[in-house]
Amino acid sequence: MIFDNIRRKVFSILLFALLALLLLYSKELFFGISEKAEWRNSVFTGCPDILTGKLSAAISMFMVLVAGMLMYKLSFDHISIMGREHLLVWLWVVPVGGFSFLHPLSEVHFATVFILLSYNVLFNVYKRTSDYKAIFLSSMYLGIATFFYSFAIYLFIPYIITLYRFKIAGFRDWIISIAGFVVPFYFAIFVFHFLDGNWLYPIETTLNNIIPDNLSIKIVEMKTSQYIFCAFIAVLTMAGMFMPITLTRQGMSQSTISCLRSISTLMFFSVLIYLLFAPESKLMLQIIFIPATIYLRILFIKINKNIVANSLFILLLAASAITLMS
């Protein structure tokens, strides 16, 4: 497989990912053509107007790289399926970079990082079921993600499902989880009270963002090439989820199986939010790419022939570039 020998050489992994992002972000960085992200589903609505143009694209690239490295760490710490770990970062930046509406810095960039931090801490619960600090921190990270991107509040459901998957959660676990989740809003209430006197603003804004006028399955408006690329990624993701893994099952611990099931649950709810809250949920696509990337990497582990794996990776990169240019 391409650069299989670098494995844990983080600098080399980041360098290749940065080169891929520079290619995919070339319009915003080098040609001065950039879109402006409208923070519509965030407590920070209207605040980051100064972050436009090249500065917005540069910070966006940095946040994408941070998210990729967090997935890399999550895989090493909690998923015992070894092999081609370096692909996690690359398989993350390629699909994210292929959608132009994900390039400008938006609320979902910050939410993605905190969602990954949340799961990275939550997956430690299986080591010590009485680790209430991990439960508090993981729910607090999810609360911060909601603070940035309101639709992340619905991800508290797969969070609770994951918590029950790792331990028999009791009343104390519920209290600690809810307390951690509301902590960011608790501090925000005081901040906004002293800023403009409207201490209810964080709560009102979040509730207004997450309550739809009507619930129905809708399709997010995108270009034809973007629909095709989404379908391509979906097919590969399903292959990564359901293809036999007899070669790797021996190395799968019970905790790994639980983590992968939790990631599948995250994918299900993310896709559901994406469909039910369209078109406002367009940016949710980046969060959907979190579990998709993890299963794409597993698919590449299952592919034994390097020529097939290399060809598929190059095809993904080419499809991303074509989608971006069309």
XYZ file of C-alpha atoms in Angstrom:
326
model
C 0.000 0.000 0.000
C 1.116 3.603 -0.600
C 3.689 4.637 2.066
C 2.885 1.670 4.309
C 6.399 1.970 5.698
C 5.747 5.308 7.441
C 3.128 3.928 9.862
C 3.660 5.907 13.083
C 5.858 8.659 11.599
C 3.445 11.438 12.438
C 5.398 14.140 10.603
C 5.288 12.184 7.319
C 1.580 11.456 7.739
C 0.794 15.120 8.381
C 3.004 16.259 5.486
C 1.134 14.118 2.962
C -2.223 15.197 4.427
C -1.155 18.852 4.214
C -0.121 18.442 0.571
C -3.507 16.890 -0.223
C -5.302 19.765 1.529
C -3.197 22.367 -0.286
C -4.257 20.767 -3.561
C -7.925 20.658 -2.608
C -7.933 24.139 -1.008
C -5.943 25.737 -3.845
C -8.878 27.879 -5.006
C -9.288 29.507 -1.602
C -5.566 29.821 -0.852
C -4.014 30.816 -4.165
C -6.742 32.230 -6.375
C -8.543 34.419 -3.879
C -11.899 32.775 -4.586
C -13.558 31.802 -1.334
C -17.005 31.367 0.079
C -18.073 32.814 3.398
C -19.401 30.455 6.015
C -22.620 31.581 7.637
C -22.737 30.393 11.214
C -26.469 29.699 11.307
C -26.629 26.870 13.849
C -24.320 28.102 16.545
C -24.364 30.206 19.677
C -21.666 32.240 17.909
C -24.000 33.265 15.077
C -22.691 36.464 13.499
C -19.568 36.647 15.667
C -16.802 35.276 13.388
C -17.409 37.596 10.418
C -13.750 38.650 10.436
C -12.681 35.090 9.635
C -13.024 35.219 5.871
C -10.901 34.605 2.797
C -7.465 33.010 3.117
C -7.443 33.253 6.905
C -10.683 31.263 7.073
C -9.310 28.599 4.711
C -6.013 28.333 6.605
C -7.699 27.846 9.990
C -10.130 25.408 8.368
C -7.206 23.324 7.076
C -5.611 23.349 10.522
C -8.849 22.165 12.173
C -9.218 19.390 9.588
C -5.673 18.202 10.335
C -6.330 18.294 14.095
C -9.478 16.191 13.620
C -7.525 13.725 11.459
C -4.863 13.287 14.128
C -7.522 12.788 16.795
C -8.977 9.932 14.742
C -5.455 8.557 14.369
C -5.067 8.633 18.169
C -8.534 7.170 18.756
C -7.672 4.235 16.512
C -4.383 3.514 18.300
C -5.902 3.813 21.764
C -9.162 1.936 21.334
C -9.340 -0.090 18.097
C -7.054 -3.115 18.163
C -7.235 -3.794 14.412
C -3.667 -3.127 13.359
C -2.403 -2.093 9.937
C -2.397 0.958 7.667
C -3.086 3.344 10.516
C -1.604 6.225 8.541
C -4.528 6.011 6.115
C -6.919 7.385 8.746
C -5.646 10.937 8.380
C -5.492 10.733 4.572
C -8.903 9.108 4.211
C -10.270 11.932 6.374
C -8.815 14.887 4.471
C -9.665 13.522 1.017
C -13.493 13.427 1.351
C -13.677 16.562 3.524
C -11.528 18.449 1.038
C -13.717 17.353 -1.867
C -16.716 19.441 -0.758
C -16.238 23.163 -1.299
C -18.921 24.127 1.249
C -16.793 22.487 3.964
C -13.754 24.654 3.164
C -14.672 27.978 4.839
C -14.183 27.906 8.598
C -17.533 27.033 10.144
C -19.030 25.916 13.413
C -18.826 22.266 12.379
C -15.003 22.364 12.272
C -14.886 23.078 15.994
C -17.760 20.704 16.776
C -15.971 17.860 14.963
C -12.842 18.255 17.086
C -14.813 18.230 20.352
C -16.927 15.240 19.277
C -13.723 13.296 18.645
C -12.340 14.400 22.020
C -15.585 13.240 23.619
C -15.421 9.747 22.142
C -11.704 9.422 22.780
C -12.353 9.976 26.497
C -15.614 7.993 26.589
C -13.965 4.892 25.149
C -11.728 4.802 28.247
C -14.727 3.989 30.456
C -14.430 0.246 29.760
C -11.035 0.227 31.546
C -12.552 1.495 34.808
C -16.336 1.479 35.014
C -16.196 3.807 38.028
C -14.195 6.445 36.139
C -16.666 9.283 36.620
C -14.068 11.830 35.507
C -14.059 10.297 32.018
C -17.857 10.378 31.909
C -17.927 14.027 32.974
C -15.202 15.137 30.541
C -16.649 13.239 27.581
C -20.118 14.716 28.091
C -18.591 18.174 28.626
C -16.755 17.935 25.284
C -20.038 17.001 23.634
C -21.664 19.991 25.312
C -18.960 22.272 23.883
C -19.573 20.716 20.442
C -23.265 21.580 20.843
C -22.288 25.090 21.891
C -20.552 25.476 18.520
C -22.964 23.429 16.376
C -26.476 23.092 17.764
C -27.391 19.852 15.945
C -24.695 18.067 17.960
C -27.152 18.029 20.872
C -28.879 15.039 19.265
C -25.593 13.123 19.430
C -26.182 12.884 23.178
C -28.427 9.905 22.305
C -25.645 7.772 20.749
C -23.407 9.011 23.572
C -25.756 7.487 26.182
C -26.067 4.291 24.123
C -22.276 4.035 24.077
C -22.078 4.640 27.814
C -24.515 1.767 28.450
C -22.485 -0.396 26.077
C -19.397 -0.017 28.253
C -21.017 -0.195 31.692
C -24.290 -0.584 33.527
C -25.056 3.086 33.906
C -26.855 4.105 37.073
C -28.446 7.258 38.430
C -25.061 8.774 39.311
C -23.842 8.260 35.721
C -26.892 10.062 34.384
C -26.378 13.012 36.748
C -22.673 13.280 35.907
C -23.332 13.026 32.151
C -26.010 15.716 32.195
C -23.922 17.927 34.483
C -20.934 17.697 32.163
C -23.070 18.424 29.113
C -24.599 21.613 30.549
C -21.352 23.027 32.007
C -20.452 24.964 28.803
C -23.915 26.547 28.792
C -23.621 27.318 32.499
C -20.518 29.423 31.890
C -21.979 30.897 28.695
C -24.981 32.192 30.654
C -22.681 34.299 32.850
C -20.604 35.510 29.898
C -23.614 36.656 27.881
C -25.218 38.170 30.978
C -22.252 40.507 31.420
C -21.793 41.103 27.667
C -25.305 42.181 26.686
C -27.540 41.371 29.618
C -29.315 38.519 27.819
C -28.263 35.524 29.915
C -30.794 33.261 28.168
C -29.232 33.814 24.733
C -27.177 30.531 24.580
C -30.188 28.417 25.562
C -32.699 30.237 23.366
C -30.418 30.133 20.337
C -29.705 26.423 20.697
C -33.379 25.537 21.171
C -34.419 27.662 18.184
C -31.817 25.928 16.024
C -32.766 22.377 16.922
C -36.573 22.649 16.769
C -37.698 22.268 13.134
C -40.862 23.679 11.655
C -41.758 20.183 10.458
C -40.003 16.843 10.459
C -39.711 15.047 7.132
C -37.017 13.283 5.164
C -35.498 15.812 2.775
C -32.491 15.848 0.484
C -29.770 18.416 1.028
C -29.222 20.456 -2.108
C -25.812 19.725 -3.622
C -24.189 19.427 -7.041
C -24.625 16.213 -9.024
C -20.915 15.431 -8.702
C -21.188 15.807 -4.916
C -24.093 13.356 -4.774
C -22.049 10.873 -6.822
C -19.023 11.282 -4.549
C -21.227 10.786 -1.467
C -22.663 7.608 -2.994
C -19.130 6.355 -3.756
C -18.008 6.957 -0.173
C -21.208 5.338 1.156
C -20.612 2.171 -0.881
C -17.006 1.904 0.330
C -18.089 2.562 3.922
C -20.715 -0.182 3.775
C -18.082 -2.520 2.357
C -15.809 -1.674 5.283
C -18.624 -2.381 7.736
C -19.993 -5.627 6.353
C -17.218 -7.405 4.442
C -15.857 -10.437 6.324
C -12.838 -9.661 8.479
C -11.586 -13.163 9.205
C -7.985 -12.020 8.870
C -8.341 -9.398 11.574
C -10.982 -10.852 13.876
C -8.333 -12.673 15.927
C -6.904 -9.312 16.903
C -10.262 -7.788 17.820
C -10.922 -7.428 21.514
C -14.365 -7.049 23.015
C -13.654 -3.381 23.648
C -12.802 -2.906 19.950
C -16.071 -4.498 18.918
C -17.930 -2.221 21.341
C -16.106 0.838 19.992
C -16.933 -0.062 16.397
C -20.590 -0.583 17.289
C -20.603 2.804 18.997
C -19.113 4.370 15.863
C -21.839 2.698 13.797
C -24.461 4.186 16.136
C -22.857 7.609 15.705
C -23.070 7.185 11.938
C -26.756 6.195 12.064
C -27.795 9.215 14.131
C -25.588 11.594 12.133
C -27.177 10.476 8.870
C -30.637 10.731 10.461
C -29.979 14.321 11.555
C -28.587 15.106 8.111
C -31.809 13.920 6.465
C -34.383 15.192 8.964
C -33.037 18.731 9.295
C -32.145 19.422 5.663
C -31.209 21.855 4.242
C -29.902 23.483 7.464
C -28.006 20.294 8.302
C -25.748 20.457 5.245
C -22.589 20.827 7.342
C -23.493 17.642 9.229
C -21.788 15.832 6.365
C -18.420 16.488 7.981
C -19.509 14.697 11.165
C -20.800 11.781 9.081
C -17.294 11.488 7.646
C -15.931 10.606 11.115
C -17.338 7.036 11.234
C -17.048 6.771 7.446
C -13.297 7.387 7.637
C -12.800 4.762 10.339
C -14.615 2.130 8.275
C -12.809 3.155 5.102
C -9.528 2.432 6.828
C -10.844 -0.983 7.905
C -11.790 -1.655 4.275
C -8.213 -0.945 3.205
C -6.956 -3.367 5.869
C -9.129 -6.073 4.342
C -7.708 -5.495 0.861
C -4.663 -7.770 0.674
C -3.397 -6.817 -2.773
C -1.437 -3.572 -2.727
C -2.232 -2.780 -6.354
C -5.957 -2.848 -5.549
C -5.547 -0.746 -2.403
C -3.294 1.786 -4.158
C -5.636 2.075 -7.126
C -8.649 2.587 -4.861
C -6.884 5.287 -2.845
C -5.789 7.140 -5.992
C -9.351 6.836 -7.302
C -10.665 8.407 -4.075
C -8.212 11.295 -4.355
C -9.065 11.816 -8.032
C -12.801 11.675 -7.312
C -12.366 14.280 -4.578
C -10.501 16.628 -6.928
C -13.012 16.122 -9.754
C -15.928 16.764 -7.389
C -14.288 19.955 -6.236
C -13.624 21.259 -9.758
C -16.999 20.374 -11.261
